[in-house]
Amino acid sequence: MTTKHIFILVVAAALLPFRLCEQTSLSVGNVPGYPGATVAVPVALRQAANVTAAQFDVAYNPARVTAGEFAPGLALANHVVRTREVAPGVRRVLVYSLANTPMPTNGFNATLPISLPPTERVGSGPLTPANVVIARPDATAVAPVVLKSGEVFITPARRNADGTANFFTASEPGTNYVAQASTNLVEWMSIGTNVATDVWLDWLDVEAVNYPYRFYRALSEP
């Protein structure tokens, strides 16, 4: 019975992208992030044949993240792109052609920089496209347009450009903790100690550069 349920879910998931690709869609992607980092969130317009202009908003929670300047891909090299924050937590994007030229690839790929504060431990919350207008050269609007929200989700560890690694663990203020690292989840070595001052405790592994990957945990001391 369990196997049948899994099979049905897999088939439904396989059919969903096929159905969506038959309609014009504007989607915001899902990407991992780390507290204090800025990540490039993909934004894509698909199945937009003979489209010359687009306007849309991306709404987000300004208490949890900050959105930067919309970065267009190569498909918009001959289009004008304007972007600004029209309200707290709302970034508006306008794309148009001075020559009324359609986009060459039935849409575009772009990115929206999303910055996470150092204190964010959950994620951005929904990054939601809204107020979407997709226009043809004769100024008629494309409809319907399927909209898909995205999110930046927090990962508890990241490898830095210099090979070191940052990670954080849940903690109880005033408690002593020992951070440990492992490459096989069997053998663990202590890599540092710290006293928690908050419900999250940040760590830095300077030896991570010597390993292709590492697992981490923190143990409280009596």
mmCIF file of N, CA and C in Angstrom, residues 39-137:
data_model
loop_
_atom_site.group_PDB
_atom_site.id
_atom_site.type_symbol
_atom_site.label_atom_id
_atom_site.label_comp_id
_atom_site.label_asym_id
_atom_site.label_seq_id
_atom_site.Cartn_x
_atom_site.Cartn_y
_atom_site.Cartn_z
ATOM 1 N N VAL A 39 22.142 36.248 -1.615
ATOM 2 C CA VAL A 39 22.051 35.182 -2.618
ATOM 3 C C VAL A 39 21.286 35.691 -3.832
ATOM 4 N N ALA A 40 21.581 35.114 -4.987
ATOM 5 C CA ALA A 40 20.914 35.474 -6.233
ATOM 6 C C ALA A 40 19.729 34.537 -6.450
ATOM 7 N N VAL A 41 18.534 35.065 -6.342
ATOM 8 C CA VAL A 41 17.315 34.268 -6.510
ATOM 9 C C VAL A 41 16.883 34.337 -7.968
ATOM 10 N N PRO A 42 16.711 33.193 -8.638
ATOM 11 C CA PRO A 42 16.315 33.221 -10.045
ATOM 12 C C PRO A 42 14.876 33.677 -10.247
ATOM 13 N N VAL A 43 14.674 34.483 -11.281
ATOM 14 C CA VAL A 43 13.344 34.913 -11.712
ATOM 15 C C VAL A 43 13.247 34.590 -13.196
ATOM 16 N N ALA A 44 12.187 33.894 -13.596
ATOM 17 C CA ALA A 44 12.102 33.421 -14.977
ATOM 18 C C ALA A 44 10.717 33.653 -15.563
ATOM 19 N N LEU A 45 10.690 34.157 -16.781
ATOM 20 C CA LEU A 45 9.468 34.246 -17.581
ATOM 21 C C LEU A 45 9.546 33.167 -18.648
ATOM 22 N N ARG A 46 8.513 32.330 -18.753
ATOM 23 C CA ARG A 46 8.520 31.193 -19.668
ATOM 24 C C ARG A 46 7.289 31.205 -20.578
ATOM 25 N N GLN A 47 7.467 30.602 -21.765
ATOM 26 C CA GLN A 47 6.373 30.446 -22.730
ATOM 27 C C GLN A 47 5.698 31.783 -23.036
ATOM 28 N N ALA A 48 6.518 32.795 -23.244
ATOM 29 C CA ALA A 48 6.006 34.138 -23.537
ATOM 30 C C ALA A 48 6.332 34.493 -24.980
ATOM 31 N N ALA A 49 5.674 33.844 -25.918
ATOM 32 C CA ALA A 49 5.950 34.065 -27.335
ATOM 33 C C ALA A 49 5.475 35.446 -27.774
ATOM 34 N N ASN A 50 6.296 36.099 -28.597
ATOM 35 C CA ASN A 50 5.954 37.401 -29.181
ATOM 36 C C ASN A 50 5.622 38.433 -28.106
ATOM 37 N N VAL A 51 6.440 38.455 -27.062
ATOM 38 C CA VAL A 51 6.250 39.397 -25.960
ATOM 39 C C VAL A 51 7.341 40.448 -26.015
ATOM 40 N N THR A 52 6.958 41.703 -25.878
ATOM 41 C CA THR A 52 7.937 42.783 -25.972
ATOM 42 C C THR A 52 8.168 43.519 -24.658
ATOM 43 N N ALA A 53 7.244 43.380 -23.698
ATOM 44 C CA ALA A 53 7.376 44.123 -22.451
ATOM 45 C C ALA A 53 6.755 43.338 -21.297
ATOM 46 N N ALA A 54 7.222 43.661 -20.094
ATOM 47 C CA ALA A 54 6.688 43.018 -18.893
ATOM 48 C C ALA A 54 6.834 43.960 -17.709
ATOM 49 N N GLN A 55 5.848 43.921 -16.838
ATOM 50 C CA GLN A 55 5.946 44.636 -15.558
ATOM 51 C C GLN A 55 5.416 43.709 -14.470
ATOM 52 N N PHE A 56 6.120 43.666 -13.345
ATOM 53 C CA PHE A 56 5.680 42.833 -12.244
ATOM 54 C C PHE A 56 6.335 43.299 -10.953
ATOM 55 N N ASP A 57 5.740 42.893 -9.853
ATOM 56 C CA ASP A 57 6.297 43.150 -8.531
ATOM 57 C C ASP A 57 6.762 41.838 -7.917
ATOM 58 N N VAL A 58 7.751 41.918 -7.056
ATOM 59 C CA VAL A 58 8.129 40.805 -6.186
ATOM 60 C C VAL A 58 7.969 41.296 -4.749
ATOM 61 N N ALA A 59 7.036 40.676 -4.026
ATOM 62 C CA ALA A 59 6.763 41.072 -2.648
ATOM 63 C C ALA A 59 7.519 40.160 -1.685
ATOM 64 N N TYR A 60 8.031 40.744 -0.608
ATOM 65 C CA TYR A 60 8.810 40.001 0.378
ATOM 66 C C TYR A 60 8.607 40.635 1.747
ATOM 67 N N ASN A 61 9.067 39.972 2.777
ATOM 68 C CA ASN A 61 8.946 40.472 4.137
ATOM 69 C C ASN A 61 10.159 41.345 4.461
ATOM 70 N N PRO A 62 10.007 42.673 4.537
ATOM 71 C CA PRO A 62 11.171 43.544 4.760
ATOM 72 C C PRO A 62 11.766 43.412 6.154
ATOM 73 N N ALA A 63 11.047 42.769 7.066
ATOM 74 C CA ALA A 63 11.603 42.547 8.393
ATOM 75 C C ALA A 63 12.565 41.366 8.410
ATOM 76 N N ARG A 64 12.550 40.570 7.331
ATOM 77 C CA ARG A 64 13.382 39.369 7.298
ATOM 78 C C ARG A 64 14.467 39.424 6.240
ATOM 79 N N VAL A 65 14.239 40.160 5.151
ATOM 80 C CA VAL A 65 15.231 40.229 4.076
ATOM 81 C C VAL A 65 15.194 41.604 3.414
ATOM 82 N N THR A 66 16.208 41.861 2.576
ATOM 83 C CA THR A 66 16.266 43.062 1.751
ATOM 84 C C THR A 66 16.504 42.640 0.311
ATOM 85 N N ALA A 67 15.776 43.238 -0.614
ATOM 86 C CA ALA A 67 15.936 42.922 -2.035
ATOM 87 C C ALA A 67 16.799 43.982 -2.710
ATOM 88 N N GLY A 68 17.685 43.538 -3.602
ATOM 89 C CA GLY A 68 18.554 44.447 -4.330
ATOM 90 C C GLY A 68 18.059 44.719 -5.737
ATOM 91 N N GLU A 69 18.965 45.176 -6.601
ATOM 92 C CA GLU A 69 18.624 45.527 -7.968
ATOM 93 C C GLU A 69 18.421 44.280 -8.822
ATOM 94 N N PHE A 70 17.336 44.240 -9.564
ATOM 95 C CA PHE A 70 17.033 43.162 -10.490
ATOM 96 C C PHE A 70 18.127 43.069 -11.542
ATOM 97 N N ALA A 71 18.663 41.870 -11.763
ATOM 98 C CA ALA A 71 19.769 41.676 -12.701
ATOM 99 C C ALA A 71 19.289 40.865 -13.909
ATOM 100 N N PRO A 72 19.075 41.482 -15.065
ATOM 101 C CA PRO A 72 18.569 40.765 -16.236
ATOM 102 C C PRO A 72 19.617 39.872 -16.866
ATOM 103 N N GLY A 73 19.157 38.810 -17.536
ATOM 104 C CA GLY A 73 20.046 37.913 -18.254
ATOM 105 C C GLY A 73 20.293 38.387 -19.677
ATOM 106 N N LEU A 74 20.984 37.565 -20.471
ATOM 107 C CA LEU A 74 21.355 37.941 -21.834
ATOM 108 C C LEU A 74 20.156 38.148 -22.744
ATOM 109 N N ALA A 75 19.046 37.462 -22.456
ATOM 110 C CA ALA A 75 17.868 37.594 -23.312
ATOM 111 C C ALA A 75 17.308 39.011 -23.302
ATOM 112 N N LEU A 76 17.657 39.796 -22.288
ATOM 113 C CA LEU A 76 17.160 41.169 -22.191
ATOM 114 C C LEU A 76 18.240 42.199 -22.520
ATOM 115 N N ALA A 77 19.285 41.765 -23.222
ATOM 116 C CA ALA A 77 20.398 42.673 -23.536
ATOM 117 C C ALA A 77 19.950 43.864 -24.376
ATOM 118 N N ASN A 78 18.927 43.695 -25.207
ATOM 119 C CA ASN A 78 18.444 44.766 -26.070
ATOM 120 C C ASN A 78 17.174 45.421 -25.536
ATOM 121 N N HIS A 79 16.841 45.132 -24.280
ATOM 122 C CA HIS A 79 15.677 45.729 -23.648
ATOM 123 C C HIS A 79 16.114 46.667 -22.522
ATOM 124 N N VAL A 80 15.257 47.600 -22.220
ATOM 125 C CA VAL A 80 15.487 48.511 -21.099
ATOM 126 C C VAL A 80 14.873 47.868 -19.853
ATOM 127 N N VAL A 81 15.621 47.864 -18.768
ATOM 128 C CA VAL A 81 15.151 47.287 -17.510
ATOM 129 C C VAL A 81 15.227 48.354 -16.432
ATOM 130 N N ARG A 82 14.102 48.588 -15.779
ATOM 131 C CA ARG A 82 14.032 49.541 -14.677
ATOM 132 C C ARG A 82 13.474 48.813 -13.447
ATOM 133 N N THR A 83 14.058 49.085 -12.284
ATOM 134 C CA THR A 83 13.606 48.425 -11.066
ATOM 135 C C THR A 83 13.770 49.374 -9.882
ATOM 136 N N ARG A 84 12.795 49.353 -8.966
ATOM 137 C CA ARG A 84 12.884 50.165 -7.760
ATOM 138 C C ARG A 84 11.930 49.607 -6.717
ATOM 139 N N GLU A 85 12.140 50.026 -5.490
ATOM 140 C CA GLU A 85 11.253 49.632 -4.403
ATOM 141 C C GLU A 85 10.098 50.627 -4.348
ATOM 142 N N VAL A 86 8.887 50.169 -4.645
ATOM 143 C CA VAL A 86 7.727 51.062 -4.697
ATOM 144 C C VAL A 86 7.033 51.167 -3.344
ATOM 145 N N ALA A 87 7.337 50.249 -2.447
ATOM 146 C CA ALA A 87 6.793 50.258 -1.089
ATOM 147 C C ALA A 87 7.666 49.334 -0.260
ATOM 148 N N PRO A 88 7.647 49.473 1.059
ATOM 149 C CA PRO A 88 8.429 48.539 1.867
ATOM 150 C C PRO A 88 8.052 47.092 1.575
ATOM 151 N N GLY A 89 9.038 46.326 1.145
ATOM 152 C CA GLY A 89 8.782 44.927 0.835
ATOM 153 C C GLY A 89 8.196 44.672 -0.539
ATOM 154 N N VAL A 90 8.263 45.646 -1.442
ATOM 155 C CA VAL A 90 7.759 45.454 -2.810
ATOM 156 C C VAL A 90 8.770 46.016 -3.796
ATOM 157 N N ARG A 91 9.374 45.147 -4.597
ATOM 158 C CA ARG A 91 10.318 45.543 -5.634
ATOM 159 C C ARG A 91 9.618 45.431 -6.979
ATOM 160 N N ARG A 92 9.520 46.550 -7.709
ATOM 161 C CA ARG A 92 8.861 46.558 -9.020
ATOM 162 C C ARG A 92 9.899 46.480 -10.124
ATOM 163 N N VAL A 93 9.574 45.712 -11.170
ATOM 164 C CA VAL A 93 10.455 45.537 -12.319
ATOM 165 C C VAL A 93 9.682 45.892 -13.587
ATOM 166 N N LEU A 94 10.287 46.701 -14.443
ATOM 167 C CA LEU A 94 9.708 47.067 -15.734
ATOM 168 C C LEU A 94 10.711 46.734 -16.827
ATOM 169 N N VAL A 95 10.261 45.978 -17.824
ATOM 170 C CA VAL A 95 11.099 45.579 -18.956
ATOM 171 C C VAL A 95 10.386 45.998 -20.238
ATOM 172 N N TYR A 96 11.082 46.723 -21.130
ATOM 173 C CA TYR A 96 10.450 47.137 -22.381
ATOM 174 C C TYR A 96 11.509 47.353 -23.452
ATOM 175 N N SER A 97 11.060 47.434 -24.698
ATOM 176 C CA SER A 97 11.947 47.648 -25.835
ATOM 177 C C SER A 97 11.607 48.974 -26.496
ATOM 178 N N LEU A 98 12.615 49.811 -26.694
ATOM 179 C CA LEU A 98 12.391 51.083 -27.372
ATOM 180 C C LEU A 98 11.965 50.886 -28.825
ATOM 181 N N ALA A 99 12.361 49.755 -29.407
ATOM 182 C CA ALA A 99 11.994 49.448 -30.794
ATOM 183 C C ALA A 99 10.800 48.506 -30.869
ATOM 184 N N ASN A 100 10.166 48.230 -29.723
ATOM 185 C CA ASN A 100 9.021 47.319 -29.663
ATOM 186 C C ASN A 100 9.393 45.926 -30.179
ATOM 187 N N THR A 101 10.609 45.493 -29.840
ATOM 188 C CA THR A 101 11.130 44.209 -30.302
ATOM 189 C C THR A 101 10.778 43.098 -29.316
ATOM 190 N N PRO A 102 10.235 41.987 -29.801
ATOM 191 C CA PRO A 102 9.917 40.876 -28.894
ATOM 192 C C PRO A 102 11.175 40.273 -28.274
ATOM 193 N N MET A 103 11.006 39.695 -27.111
ATOM 194 C CA MET A 103 12.101 38.984 -26.463
ATOM 195 C C MET A 103 12.472 37.778 -27.316
ATOM 196 N N PRO A 104 13.758 37.520 -27.528
ATOM 197 C CA PRO A 104 14.177 36.507 -28.505
ATOM 198 C C PRO A 104 13.999 35.064 -28.055
ATOM 199 N N THR A 105 13.738 34.821 -26.788
ATOM 200 C CA THR A 105 13.727 33.440 -26.304
ATOM 201 C C THR A 105 12.412 33.046 -25.630
ATOM 202 N N ASN A 106 11.318 33.711 -26.024
ATOM 203 C CA ASN A 106 10.016 33.420 -25.406
ATOM 204 C C ASN A 106 10.033 33.613 -23.896
ATOM 205 N N GLY A 107 10.789 34.600 -23.437
ATOM 206 C CA GLY A 107 10.868 34.862 -22.006
ATOM 207 C C GLY A 107 12.262 35.316 -21.618
ATOM 208 N N PHE A 108 12.604 35.158 -20.361
ATOM 209 C CA PHE A 108 13.933 35.557 -19.906
ATOM 210 C C PHE A 108 14.285 34.835 -18.615
ATOM 211 N N ASN A 109 15.596 34.827 -18.325
ATOM 212 C CA ASN A 109 16.132 34.426 -17.025
ATOM 213 C C ASN A 109 16.787 35.646 -16.404
ATOM 214 N N ALA A 110 16.582 35.828 -15.111
ATOM 215 C CA ALA A 110 17.176 36.949 -14.399
ATOM 216 C C ALA A 110 17.398 36.534 -12.952
ATOM 217 N N THR A 111 17.977 37.425 -12.164
ATOM 218 C CA THR A 111 18.172 37.145 -10.741
ATOM 219 C C THR A 111 17.794 38.376 -9.927
ATOM 220 N N LEU A 112 17.377 38.128 -8.695
ATOM 221 C CA LEU A 112 17.061 39.183 -7.746
ATOM 222 C C LEU A 112 17.903 38.939 -6.500
ATOM 223 N N PRO A 113 18.837 39.844 -6.166
ATOM 224 C CA PRO A 113 19.654 39.640 -4.970
ATOM 225 C C PRO A 113 18.810 39.796 -3.702
ATOM 226 N N ILE A 114 18.892 38.818 -2.828
ATOM 227 C CA ILE A 114 18.184 38.858 -1.559
ATOM 228 C C ILE A 114 19.216 38.751 -0.438
ATOM 229 N N SER A 115 19.218 39.741 0.460
ATOM 230 C CA SER A 115 20.168 39.770 1.568
ATOM 231 C C SER A 115 19.474 39.364 2.867
ATOM 232 N N LEU A 116 20.115 38.445 3.576
ATOM 233 C CA LEU A 116 19.595 37.966 4.849
ATOM 234 C C LEU A 116 20.351 38.636 5.995
ATOM 235 N N PRO A 117 19.664 39.098 7.037
ATOM 236 C CA PRO A 117 20.378 39.654 8.183
ATOM 237 C C PRO A 117 21.095 38.557 8.958
ATOM 238 N N PRO A 118 22.143 38.884 9.692
ATOM 239 C CA PRO A 118 22.887 37.860 10.450
ATOM 240 C C PRO A 118 22.044 37.131 11.483
ATOM 241 N N THR A 119 20.933 37.735 11.894
ATOM 242 C CA THR A 119 20.095 37.122 12.924
ATOM 243 C C THR A 119 18.995 36.220 12.364
ATOM 244 N N GLU A 120 18.860 36.151 11.035
ATOM 245 C CA GLU A 120 17.783 35.338 10.449
ATOM 246 C C GLU A 120 18.172 33.860 10.445
ATOM 247 N N ARG A 121 17.358 33.021 11.074
ATOM 248 C CA ARG A 121 17.669 31.595 11.187
ATOM 249 C C ARG A 121 16.627 30.704 10.536
ATOM 250 N N VAL A 122 15.594 31.287 9.944
ATOM 251 C CA VAL A 122 14.515 30.495 9.348
ATOM 252 C C VAL A 122 14.537 30.599 7.824
ATOM 253 N N GLY A 123 14.494 31.810 7.303
ATOM 254 C CA GLY A 123 14.488 32.002 5.860
ATOM 255 C C GLY A 123 13.780 33.290 5.502
ATOM 256 N N SER A 124 13.641 33.536 4.232
ATOM 257 C CA SER A 124 13.072 34.789 3.755
ATOM 258 C C SER A 124 11.571 34.857 3.913
ATOM 259 N N GLY A 125 10.903 33.700 3.971
ATOM 260 C CA GLY A 125 9.466 33.692 3.780
ATOM 261 C C GLY A 125 9.178 33.790 2.293
ATOM 262 N N PRO A 126 7.907 33.823 1.889
ATOM 263 C CA PRO A 126 7.577 33.831 0.460
ATOM 264 C C PRO A 126 8.125 35.047 -0.279
ATOM 265 N N LEU A 127 8.659 34.801 -1.465
ATOM 266 C CA LEU A 127 9.028 35.846 -2.420
ATOM 267 C C LEU A 127 8.005 35.732 -3.542
ATOM 268 N N THR A 128 7.036 36.634 -3.567
ATOM 269 C CA THR A 128 5.812 36.426 -4.333
ATOM 270 C C THR A 128 5.690 37.386 -5.504
ATOM 271 N N PRO A 129 5.596 36.864 -6.735
ATOM 272 C CA PRO A 129 5.315 37.743 -7.877
ATOM 273 C C PRO A 129 3.860 38.198 -7.851
ATOM 274 N N ALA A 130 3.628 39.450 -8.231
ATOM 275 C CA ALA A 130 2.274 40.009 -8.204
ATOM 276 C C ALA A 130 2.176 41.145 -9.217
ATOM 277 N N ASN A 131 0.936 41.573 -9.480
ATOM 278 C CA ASN A 131 0.672 42.700 -10.391
ATOM 279 C C ASN A 131 1.398 42.525 -11.721
ATOM 280 N N VAL A 132 1.272 41.352 -12.296
ATOM 281 C CA VAL A 132 2.020 41.002 -13.508
ATOM 282 C C VAL A 132 1.255 41.427 -14.755
ATOM 283 N N VAL A 133 1.958 42.143 -15.642
ATOM 284 C CA VAL A 133 1.421 42.504 -16.951
ATOM 285 C C VAL A 133 2.464 42.120 -17.991
ATOM 286 N N ILE A 134 2.100 41.223 -18.894
ATOM 287 C CA ILE A 134 2.972 40.795 -19.984
ATOM 288 C C ILE A 134 2.338 41.281 -21.288
ATOM 289 N N ALA A 135 3.081 42.063 -22.091
ATOM 290 C CA ALA A 135 2.491 42.722 -23.256
ATOM 291 C C ALA A 135 3.113 42.278 -24.561
ATOM 292 N N ARG A 136 2.278 42.158 -25.580
ATOM 293 C CA ARG A 136 2.715 41.886 -26.952
ATOM 294 C C ARG A 136 3.025 43.206 -27.660
ATOM 295 N N PRO A 137 3.614 43.146 -28.874
ATOM 296 C CA PRO A 137 3.941 44.390 -29.592
ATOM 297 C C PRO A 137 2.734 45.276 -29.879
#
